[in-house]
Coordinates of C-alpha atoms in Angstrom, one line a residue:
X21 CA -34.3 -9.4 43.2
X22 CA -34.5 -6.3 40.7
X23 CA -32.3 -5.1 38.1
X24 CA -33.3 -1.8 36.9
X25 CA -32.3 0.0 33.9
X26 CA -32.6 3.6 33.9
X27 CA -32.1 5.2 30.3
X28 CA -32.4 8.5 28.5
X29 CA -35.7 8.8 26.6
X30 CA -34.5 12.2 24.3
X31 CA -31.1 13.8 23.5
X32 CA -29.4 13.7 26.7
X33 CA -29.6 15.8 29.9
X34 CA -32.9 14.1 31.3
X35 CA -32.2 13.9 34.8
X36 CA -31.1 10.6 34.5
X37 CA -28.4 11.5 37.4
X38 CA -31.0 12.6 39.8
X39 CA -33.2 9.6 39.2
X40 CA -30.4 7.0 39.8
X41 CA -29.7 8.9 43.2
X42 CA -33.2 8.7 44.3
X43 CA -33.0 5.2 43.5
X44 CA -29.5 4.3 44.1
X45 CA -30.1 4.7 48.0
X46 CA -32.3 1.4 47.7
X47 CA -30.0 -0.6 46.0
X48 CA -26.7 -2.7 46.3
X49 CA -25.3 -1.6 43.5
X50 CA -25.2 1.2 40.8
X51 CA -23.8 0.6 37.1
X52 CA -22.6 2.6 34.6
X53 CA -22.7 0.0 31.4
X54 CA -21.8 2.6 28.5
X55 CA -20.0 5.9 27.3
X56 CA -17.5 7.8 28.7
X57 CA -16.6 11.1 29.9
X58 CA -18.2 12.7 27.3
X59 CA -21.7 13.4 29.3
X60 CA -22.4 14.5 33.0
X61 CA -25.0 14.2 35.7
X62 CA -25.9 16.6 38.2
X63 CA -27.2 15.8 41.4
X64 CA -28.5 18.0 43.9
X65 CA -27.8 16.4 47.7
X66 CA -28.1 18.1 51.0
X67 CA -28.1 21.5 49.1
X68 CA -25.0 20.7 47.2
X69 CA -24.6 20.1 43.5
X70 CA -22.6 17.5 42.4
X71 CA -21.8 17.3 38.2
X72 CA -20.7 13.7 37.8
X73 CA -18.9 12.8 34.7
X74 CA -17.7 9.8 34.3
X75 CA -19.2 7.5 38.0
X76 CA -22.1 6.7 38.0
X77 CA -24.4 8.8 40.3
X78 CA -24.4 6.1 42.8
X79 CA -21.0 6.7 44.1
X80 CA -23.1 9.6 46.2
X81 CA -25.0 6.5 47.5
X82 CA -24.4 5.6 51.3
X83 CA -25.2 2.1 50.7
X84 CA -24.4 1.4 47.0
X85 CA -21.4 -0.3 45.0
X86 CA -20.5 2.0 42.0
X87 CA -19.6 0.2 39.4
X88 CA -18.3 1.0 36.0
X89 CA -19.0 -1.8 33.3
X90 CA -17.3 -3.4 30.4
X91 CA -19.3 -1.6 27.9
X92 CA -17.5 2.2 29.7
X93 CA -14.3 3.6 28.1
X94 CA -12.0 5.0 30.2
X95 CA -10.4 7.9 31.1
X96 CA -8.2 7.6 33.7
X97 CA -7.2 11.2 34.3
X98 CA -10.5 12.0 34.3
X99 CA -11.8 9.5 36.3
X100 CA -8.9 10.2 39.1
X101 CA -9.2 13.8 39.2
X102 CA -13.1 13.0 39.9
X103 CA -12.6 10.8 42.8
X104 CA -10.4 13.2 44.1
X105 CA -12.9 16.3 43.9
X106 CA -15.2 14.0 45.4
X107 CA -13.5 13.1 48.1
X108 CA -12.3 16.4 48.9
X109 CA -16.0 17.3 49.3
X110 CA -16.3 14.8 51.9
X111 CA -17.6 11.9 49.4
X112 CA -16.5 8.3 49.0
X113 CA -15.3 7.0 46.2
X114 CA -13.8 4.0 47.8
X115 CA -16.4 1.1 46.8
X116 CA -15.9 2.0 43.1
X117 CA -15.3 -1.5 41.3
X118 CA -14.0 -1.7 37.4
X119 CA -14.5 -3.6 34.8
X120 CA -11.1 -5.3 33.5
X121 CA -12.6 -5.6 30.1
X122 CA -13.9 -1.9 30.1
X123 CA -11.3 -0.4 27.5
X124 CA -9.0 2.9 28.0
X125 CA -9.1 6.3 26.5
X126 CA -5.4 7.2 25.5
X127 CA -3.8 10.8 24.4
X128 CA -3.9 9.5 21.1
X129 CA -7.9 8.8 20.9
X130 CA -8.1 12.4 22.4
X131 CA -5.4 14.1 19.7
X132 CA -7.5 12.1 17.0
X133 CA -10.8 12.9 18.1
X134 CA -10.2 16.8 17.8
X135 CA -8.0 16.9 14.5
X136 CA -10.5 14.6 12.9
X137 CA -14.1 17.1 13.9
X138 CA -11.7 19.9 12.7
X139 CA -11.3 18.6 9.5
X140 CA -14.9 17.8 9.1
X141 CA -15.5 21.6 9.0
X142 CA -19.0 22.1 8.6
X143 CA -20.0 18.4 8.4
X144 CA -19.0 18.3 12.2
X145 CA -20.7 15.4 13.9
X146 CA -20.4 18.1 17.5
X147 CA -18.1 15.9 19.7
X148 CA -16.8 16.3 23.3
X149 CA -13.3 16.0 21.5
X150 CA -12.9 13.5 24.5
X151 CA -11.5 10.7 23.0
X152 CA -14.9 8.4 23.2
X153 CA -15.5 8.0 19.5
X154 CA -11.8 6.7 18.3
X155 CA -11.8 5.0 21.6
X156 CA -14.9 2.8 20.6
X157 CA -13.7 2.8 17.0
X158 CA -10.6 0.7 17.9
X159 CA -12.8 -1.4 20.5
X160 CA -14.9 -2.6 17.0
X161 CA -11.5 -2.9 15.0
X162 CA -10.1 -5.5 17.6
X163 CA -7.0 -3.0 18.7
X164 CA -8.1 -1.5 22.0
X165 CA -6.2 -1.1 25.3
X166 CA -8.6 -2.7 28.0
X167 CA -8.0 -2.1 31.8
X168 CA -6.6 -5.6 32.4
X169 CA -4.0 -4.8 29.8
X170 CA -2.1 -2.3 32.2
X171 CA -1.2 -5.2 34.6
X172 CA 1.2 -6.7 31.7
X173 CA 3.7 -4.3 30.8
X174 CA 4.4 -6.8 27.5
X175 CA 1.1 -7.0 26.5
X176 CA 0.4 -3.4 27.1
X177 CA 3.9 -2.1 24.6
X178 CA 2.8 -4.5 21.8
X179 CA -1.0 -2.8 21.6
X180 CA 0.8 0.7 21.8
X181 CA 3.2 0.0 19.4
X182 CA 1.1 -1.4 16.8
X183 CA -1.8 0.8 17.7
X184 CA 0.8 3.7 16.9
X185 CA 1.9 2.2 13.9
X186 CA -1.3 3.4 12.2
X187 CA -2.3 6.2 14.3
X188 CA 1.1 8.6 13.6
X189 CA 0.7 7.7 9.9
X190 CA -2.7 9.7 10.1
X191 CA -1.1 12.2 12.7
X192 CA 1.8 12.6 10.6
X193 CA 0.3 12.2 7.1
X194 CA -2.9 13.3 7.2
X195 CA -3.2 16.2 9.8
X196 CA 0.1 17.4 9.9
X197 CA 0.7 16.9 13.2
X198 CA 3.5 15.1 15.6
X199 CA 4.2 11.5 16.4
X200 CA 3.4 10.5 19.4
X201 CA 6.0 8.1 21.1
X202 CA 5.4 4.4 22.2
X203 CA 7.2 5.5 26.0
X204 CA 5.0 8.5 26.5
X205 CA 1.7 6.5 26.7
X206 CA 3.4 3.7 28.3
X207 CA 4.1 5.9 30.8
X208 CA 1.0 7.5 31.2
X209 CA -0.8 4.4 31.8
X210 CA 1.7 2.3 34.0
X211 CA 1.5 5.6 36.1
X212 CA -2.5 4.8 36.7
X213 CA -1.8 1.0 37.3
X214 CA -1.0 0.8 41.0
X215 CA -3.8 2.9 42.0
X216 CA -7.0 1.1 39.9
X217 CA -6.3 -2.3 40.5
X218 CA -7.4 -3.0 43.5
X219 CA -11.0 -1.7 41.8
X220 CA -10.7 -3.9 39.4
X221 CA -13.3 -6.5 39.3
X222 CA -15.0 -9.3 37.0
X223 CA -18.3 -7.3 36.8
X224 CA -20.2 -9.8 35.5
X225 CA -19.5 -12.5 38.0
X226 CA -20.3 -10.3 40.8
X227 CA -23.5 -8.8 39.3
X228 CA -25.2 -11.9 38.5
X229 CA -24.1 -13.1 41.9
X230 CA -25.5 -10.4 43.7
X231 CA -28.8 -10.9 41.7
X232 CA -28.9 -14.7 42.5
X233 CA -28.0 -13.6 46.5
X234 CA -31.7 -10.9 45.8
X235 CA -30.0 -8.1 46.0
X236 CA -31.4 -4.9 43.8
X237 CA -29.1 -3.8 40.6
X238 CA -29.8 -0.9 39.1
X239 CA -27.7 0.3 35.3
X240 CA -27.6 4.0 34.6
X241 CA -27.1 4.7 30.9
X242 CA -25.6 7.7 29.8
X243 CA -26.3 9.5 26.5
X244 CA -30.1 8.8 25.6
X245 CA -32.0 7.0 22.7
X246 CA -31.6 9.2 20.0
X247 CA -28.0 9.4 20.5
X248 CA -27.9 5.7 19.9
X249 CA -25.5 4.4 17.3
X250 CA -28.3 2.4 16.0
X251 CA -31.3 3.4 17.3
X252 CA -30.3 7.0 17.2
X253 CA -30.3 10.5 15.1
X254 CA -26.7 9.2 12.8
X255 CA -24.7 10.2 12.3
X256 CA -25.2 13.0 15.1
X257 CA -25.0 10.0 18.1
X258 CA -22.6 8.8 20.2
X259 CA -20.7 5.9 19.5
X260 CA -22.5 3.1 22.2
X261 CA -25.6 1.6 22.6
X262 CA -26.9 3.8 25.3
X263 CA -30.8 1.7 24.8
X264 CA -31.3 -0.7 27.4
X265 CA -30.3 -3.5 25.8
X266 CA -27.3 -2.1 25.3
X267 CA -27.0 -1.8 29.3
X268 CA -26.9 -5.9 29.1
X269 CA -24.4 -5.7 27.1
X270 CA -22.5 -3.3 28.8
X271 CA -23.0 -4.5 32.1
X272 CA -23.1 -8.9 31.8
X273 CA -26.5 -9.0 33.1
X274 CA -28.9 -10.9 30.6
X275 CA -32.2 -9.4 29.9
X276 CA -34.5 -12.1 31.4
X277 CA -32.7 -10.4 34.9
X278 CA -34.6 -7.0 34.1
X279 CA -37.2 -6.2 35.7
X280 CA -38.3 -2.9 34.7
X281 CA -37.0 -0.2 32.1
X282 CA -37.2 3.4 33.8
X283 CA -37.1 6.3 30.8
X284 CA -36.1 9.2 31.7
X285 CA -37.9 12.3 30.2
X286 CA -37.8 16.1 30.3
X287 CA -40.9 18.1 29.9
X288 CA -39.9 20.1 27.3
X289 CA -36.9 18.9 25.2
X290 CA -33.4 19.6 24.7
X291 CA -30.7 18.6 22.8
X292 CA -26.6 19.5 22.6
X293 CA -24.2 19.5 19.5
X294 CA -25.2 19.1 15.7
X295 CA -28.2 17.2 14.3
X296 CA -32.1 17.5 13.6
X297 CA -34.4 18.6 16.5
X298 CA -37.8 19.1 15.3
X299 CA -39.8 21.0 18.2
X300 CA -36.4 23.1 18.5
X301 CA -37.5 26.8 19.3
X302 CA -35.7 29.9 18.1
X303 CA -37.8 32.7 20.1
X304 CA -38.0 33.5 23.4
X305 CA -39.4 30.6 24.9
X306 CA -36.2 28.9 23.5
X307 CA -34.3 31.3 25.8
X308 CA -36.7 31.2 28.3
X309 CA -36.2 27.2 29.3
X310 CA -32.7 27.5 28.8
X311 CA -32.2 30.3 31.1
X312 CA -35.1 28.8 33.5
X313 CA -33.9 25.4 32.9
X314 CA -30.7 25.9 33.7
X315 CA -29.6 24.5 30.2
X316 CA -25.9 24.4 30.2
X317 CA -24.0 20.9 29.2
X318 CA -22.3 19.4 32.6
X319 CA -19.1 18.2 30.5
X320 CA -18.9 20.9 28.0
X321 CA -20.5 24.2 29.4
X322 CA -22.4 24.4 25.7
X323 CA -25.6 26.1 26.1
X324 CA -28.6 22.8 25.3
X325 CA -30.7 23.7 22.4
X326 CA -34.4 23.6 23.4
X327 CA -37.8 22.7 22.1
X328 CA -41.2 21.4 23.2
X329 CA -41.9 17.9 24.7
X330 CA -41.8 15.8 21.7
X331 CA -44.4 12.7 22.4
X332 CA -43.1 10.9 18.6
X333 CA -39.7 10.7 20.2
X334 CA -40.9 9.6 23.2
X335 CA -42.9 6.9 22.0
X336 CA -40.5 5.3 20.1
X337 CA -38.2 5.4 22.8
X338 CA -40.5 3.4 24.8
X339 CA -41.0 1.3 21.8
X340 CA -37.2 0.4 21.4
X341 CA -36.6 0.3 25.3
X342 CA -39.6 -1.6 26.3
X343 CA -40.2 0.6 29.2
X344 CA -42.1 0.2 31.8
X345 CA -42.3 3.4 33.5
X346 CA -41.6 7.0 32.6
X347 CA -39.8 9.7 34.9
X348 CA -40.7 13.4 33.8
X349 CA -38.5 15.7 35.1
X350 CA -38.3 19.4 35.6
X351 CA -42.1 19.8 35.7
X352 CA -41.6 23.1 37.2
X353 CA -40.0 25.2 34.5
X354 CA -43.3 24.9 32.8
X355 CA -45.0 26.7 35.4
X356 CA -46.7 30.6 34.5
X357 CA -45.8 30.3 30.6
X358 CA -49.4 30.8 29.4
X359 CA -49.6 27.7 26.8
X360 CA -47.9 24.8 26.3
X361 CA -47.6 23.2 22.9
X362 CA -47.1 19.9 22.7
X363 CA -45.7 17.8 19.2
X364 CA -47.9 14.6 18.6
X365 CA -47.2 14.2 15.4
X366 CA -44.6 15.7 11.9
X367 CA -45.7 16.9 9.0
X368 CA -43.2 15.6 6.3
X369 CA -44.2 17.3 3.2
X370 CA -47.3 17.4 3.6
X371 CA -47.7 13.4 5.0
X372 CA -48.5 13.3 8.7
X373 CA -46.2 11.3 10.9
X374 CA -47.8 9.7 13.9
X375 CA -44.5 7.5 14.4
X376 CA -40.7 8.0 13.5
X377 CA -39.9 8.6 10.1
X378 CA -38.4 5.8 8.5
X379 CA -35.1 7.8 6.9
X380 CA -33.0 10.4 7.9
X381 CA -34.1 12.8 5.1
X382 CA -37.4 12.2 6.7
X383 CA -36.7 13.0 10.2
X384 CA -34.1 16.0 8.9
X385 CA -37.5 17.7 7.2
X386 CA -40.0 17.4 9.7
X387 CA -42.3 19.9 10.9
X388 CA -44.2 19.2 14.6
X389 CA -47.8 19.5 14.3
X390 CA -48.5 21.0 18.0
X391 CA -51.4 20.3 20.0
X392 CA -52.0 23.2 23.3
X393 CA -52.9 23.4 26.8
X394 CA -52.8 25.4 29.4
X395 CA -49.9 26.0 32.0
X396 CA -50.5 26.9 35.5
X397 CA -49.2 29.7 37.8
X398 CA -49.0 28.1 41.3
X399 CA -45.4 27.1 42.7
X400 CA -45.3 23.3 42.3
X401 CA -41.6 22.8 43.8
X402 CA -42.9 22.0 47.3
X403 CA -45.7 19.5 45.9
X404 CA -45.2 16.2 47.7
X405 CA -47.6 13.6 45.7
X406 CA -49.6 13.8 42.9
X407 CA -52.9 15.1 44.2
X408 CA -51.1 18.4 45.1
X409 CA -50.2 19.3 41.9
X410 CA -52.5 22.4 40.3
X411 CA -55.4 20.6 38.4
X412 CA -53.3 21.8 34.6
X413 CA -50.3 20.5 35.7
X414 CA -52.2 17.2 36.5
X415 CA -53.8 17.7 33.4
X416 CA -50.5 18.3 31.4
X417 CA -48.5 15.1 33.2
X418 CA -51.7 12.6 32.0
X419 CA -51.6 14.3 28.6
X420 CA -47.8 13.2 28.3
X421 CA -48.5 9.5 29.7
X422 CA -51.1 9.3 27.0
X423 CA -49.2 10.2 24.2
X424 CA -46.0 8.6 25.3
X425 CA -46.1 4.9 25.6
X426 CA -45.5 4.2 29.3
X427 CA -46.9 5.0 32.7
X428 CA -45.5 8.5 34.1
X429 CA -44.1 6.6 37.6
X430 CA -42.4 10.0 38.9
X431 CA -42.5 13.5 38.8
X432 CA -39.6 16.2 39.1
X433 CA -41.2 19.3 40.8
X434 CA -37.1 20.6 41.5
X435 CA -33.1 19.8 41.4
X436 CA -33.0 18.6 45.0
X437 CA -33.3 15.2 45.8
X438 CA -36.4 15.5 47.9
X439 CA -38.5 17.1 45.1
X440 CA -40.0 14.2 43.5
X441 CA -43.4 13.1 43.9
X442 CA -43.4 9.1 42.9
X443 CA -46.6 7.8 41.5
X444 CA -45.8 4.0 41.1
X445 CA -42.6 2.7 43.0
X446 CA -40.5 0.4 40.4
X447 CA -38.8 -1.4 42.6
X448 CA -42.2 -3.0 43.9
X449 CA -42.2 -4.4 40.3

């Protein structure tokens, strides 16, 4: 038995989509336990790329049951006109299985979600304008639409109706915009119904039983720590628990079921949207990892902000994830830069910072303190296991596990699945 949790150990845009593939092949099922449509994956199989919003990466798995949990909200457009790309490519999307207490995105989350970051102005919090936010606000205020609702048309009017109550007295009121009528998300929803619930499950019976029967689980967060709602850089976060306990939460499975925590880890750092980035660079080694990198948001197309590898970050999101085992990815865009700094600690007027600052002003103020080393020039994309590597690139990858608070377990040397050298395998564990 194993049930792995796979989680984002910066701002996002890790790798976690290409880890969970790797991995996803070895397991019975893969689970999406929080967000929404609001971040992607890409995974490179056979040559293609695949940019995954809303499954989990595991729907690409032969073997594996994708599974979105309770803690996901919803998009059904979305989520239909990604099975059917999909499976126009040839995929199947046919074992996907639903949570029916996983709760729906509706028009109006979406309308709310873009009027309300335009009226912010320059206090934007840098949404997706997706719908995720309002749709978990209403989830905390007790007046969400959940999948199982769509299968009582009663049930499903009264939440609309008084849901819409409030929301076109803001519309209306507020934003100056138009009502939105009661039959027009009734029938956007009761047009879904038919087609997801025969996907519709109760997730966390069948997880636990599949852990009690030994089979292998493995969650794949979305988002990342610092995006955390608690744990996170707020107000600039999403609105989920994207740590690994929130994947318990998300998913049914306790934690005394976990059996190891899998961070996920550039080698540099990036970050999209609004919100304090310390090793942030503005030169050209900004542009050059971006442009090497590939930095381009899967769900938005917004170029990533980029920076140096931040070890403070990274140890406390081993500290608040209780990881076991690191996954550094895109080792290769280091390769034939000269020097590469790394941040080990801030200087916060004039303190040093070894750990995270404890307030926001802190964090918004502080100023890496960089240690060096060396980069090397030889192609490291074809490297197979860890003793190929170029003796500096060895050098840098222990340098990193040193300073970050959990064994480095794999290595990304490229996008394609094959181009990962694994250290220590975690589902031995």
């Amino acid at each position: 038995m194993a049930a792995i949790i796979i989680v984002g150990a910066q701002w996002g845009d890790e790798g976690k989509g290409k880890a969970t593939d790797i991995l996803g092949g070895k397991v019975d099922y893969v689970v999406k336990p929080n967000g929404g449509n609001n971040a992607g994956h890409t995974v490179v199989v056979g040559g293609e790329k695949y940019e995954l919003k809303l499954l989990p990466a595991g729907v690409l798995s032969e073997n594996a049951t994708p599974v979105l949990g309770n803690g996901v909200v919803i998009n059904l457009e979305a989520l239909f006109e990604e099975i059917d790309g999909l499976e126009a490519r040839g995929a199947n999307a046919s074992r996907l299985r639903i949570s029916s207490n996983a709760h729906l995105v509706t028009p109006y989350h979406q309308t709310l979600d873009r009027v309300q970051e335009r009226f912010l102005g320059k206090r934007a919090i840098g949404t997706t304008g997706r719908g995720i936010g309002p749709t978990y606000a209403d989830k905390v205020a007790r007046v969400g639409i959940r999948v199982q609702d769509l299968f009582d048309e009663s049930i499903l009017r009264q939440k609309i109706e008084s849901a819409l109550d409030v929301k076109n007295q803001m519309l209306v009121k507020m934003y100056n915009r138009k009502a939105i009528e009661v039959e027009e998300i009734m029938d956007y929803f009761l047009g879904y119904a038919d087609r997801v619930k025969p996907m519709v499950i109760d997730v966390e019976q069948e997880l636990n039983a599949a852990l009690d029967r030994g089979e292998h689980v493995l969650m794949e967060g979305g988002q990342a720590t610092m995006l955390d709602v608690d744990h996170g850089t707020y107000p600039f976060v999403t609105s989920s628990n994207p740590t690994a306990g929130g994947a318990c939460v998300g998913s049914g499975v306790g934690p005394t079921k976990i059996t190891a925590s899998l961070g996920i880890v550039k080698a540099y750092t990036t970050r999209v949207g609004a919100g304090p980035f310390p090793t942030e660079l503005f030169d050209k080694w900004g542009d050059y990892l971006q442009e090497t990198g590939g930095e381009v948001g899967v769900n938005t197309g917004r170029k990533r902000r980029c920076g140096w590898y931040d070890s403070v970050i990274a140890r406390y999101a081993a500290r608040v994830n209780g990881f076991t085992d690191y996954f550094l990815t895109k080792l290769d865009v280091l390769t034939g830069i000269g020097e590469i700094p790394i941040c080990v600690a801030y200087d916060v007027d004039g303190e040093r910072f070894d750990e995270m600052p404890l307030t926001q002003s802190q964090f918004h103020h502080a100023e890496p303190i960089f240690e060096t080393m060396p980069a090397w020039d030889e192609d490291i994309t074809g490297c197979t296991t860890f003793e190929e590597l170029p003796q500096r690139a060895k050098d840098y990858v222990l340098r990193l596990e040193e300073l970050s608070g959990a064994p480095i377990s794999y290595i990304g040397v490229g996008p394609g699945r094959d181009q990962t050298i694994t250290r220590h395998n975690v589902m031995k564990r």
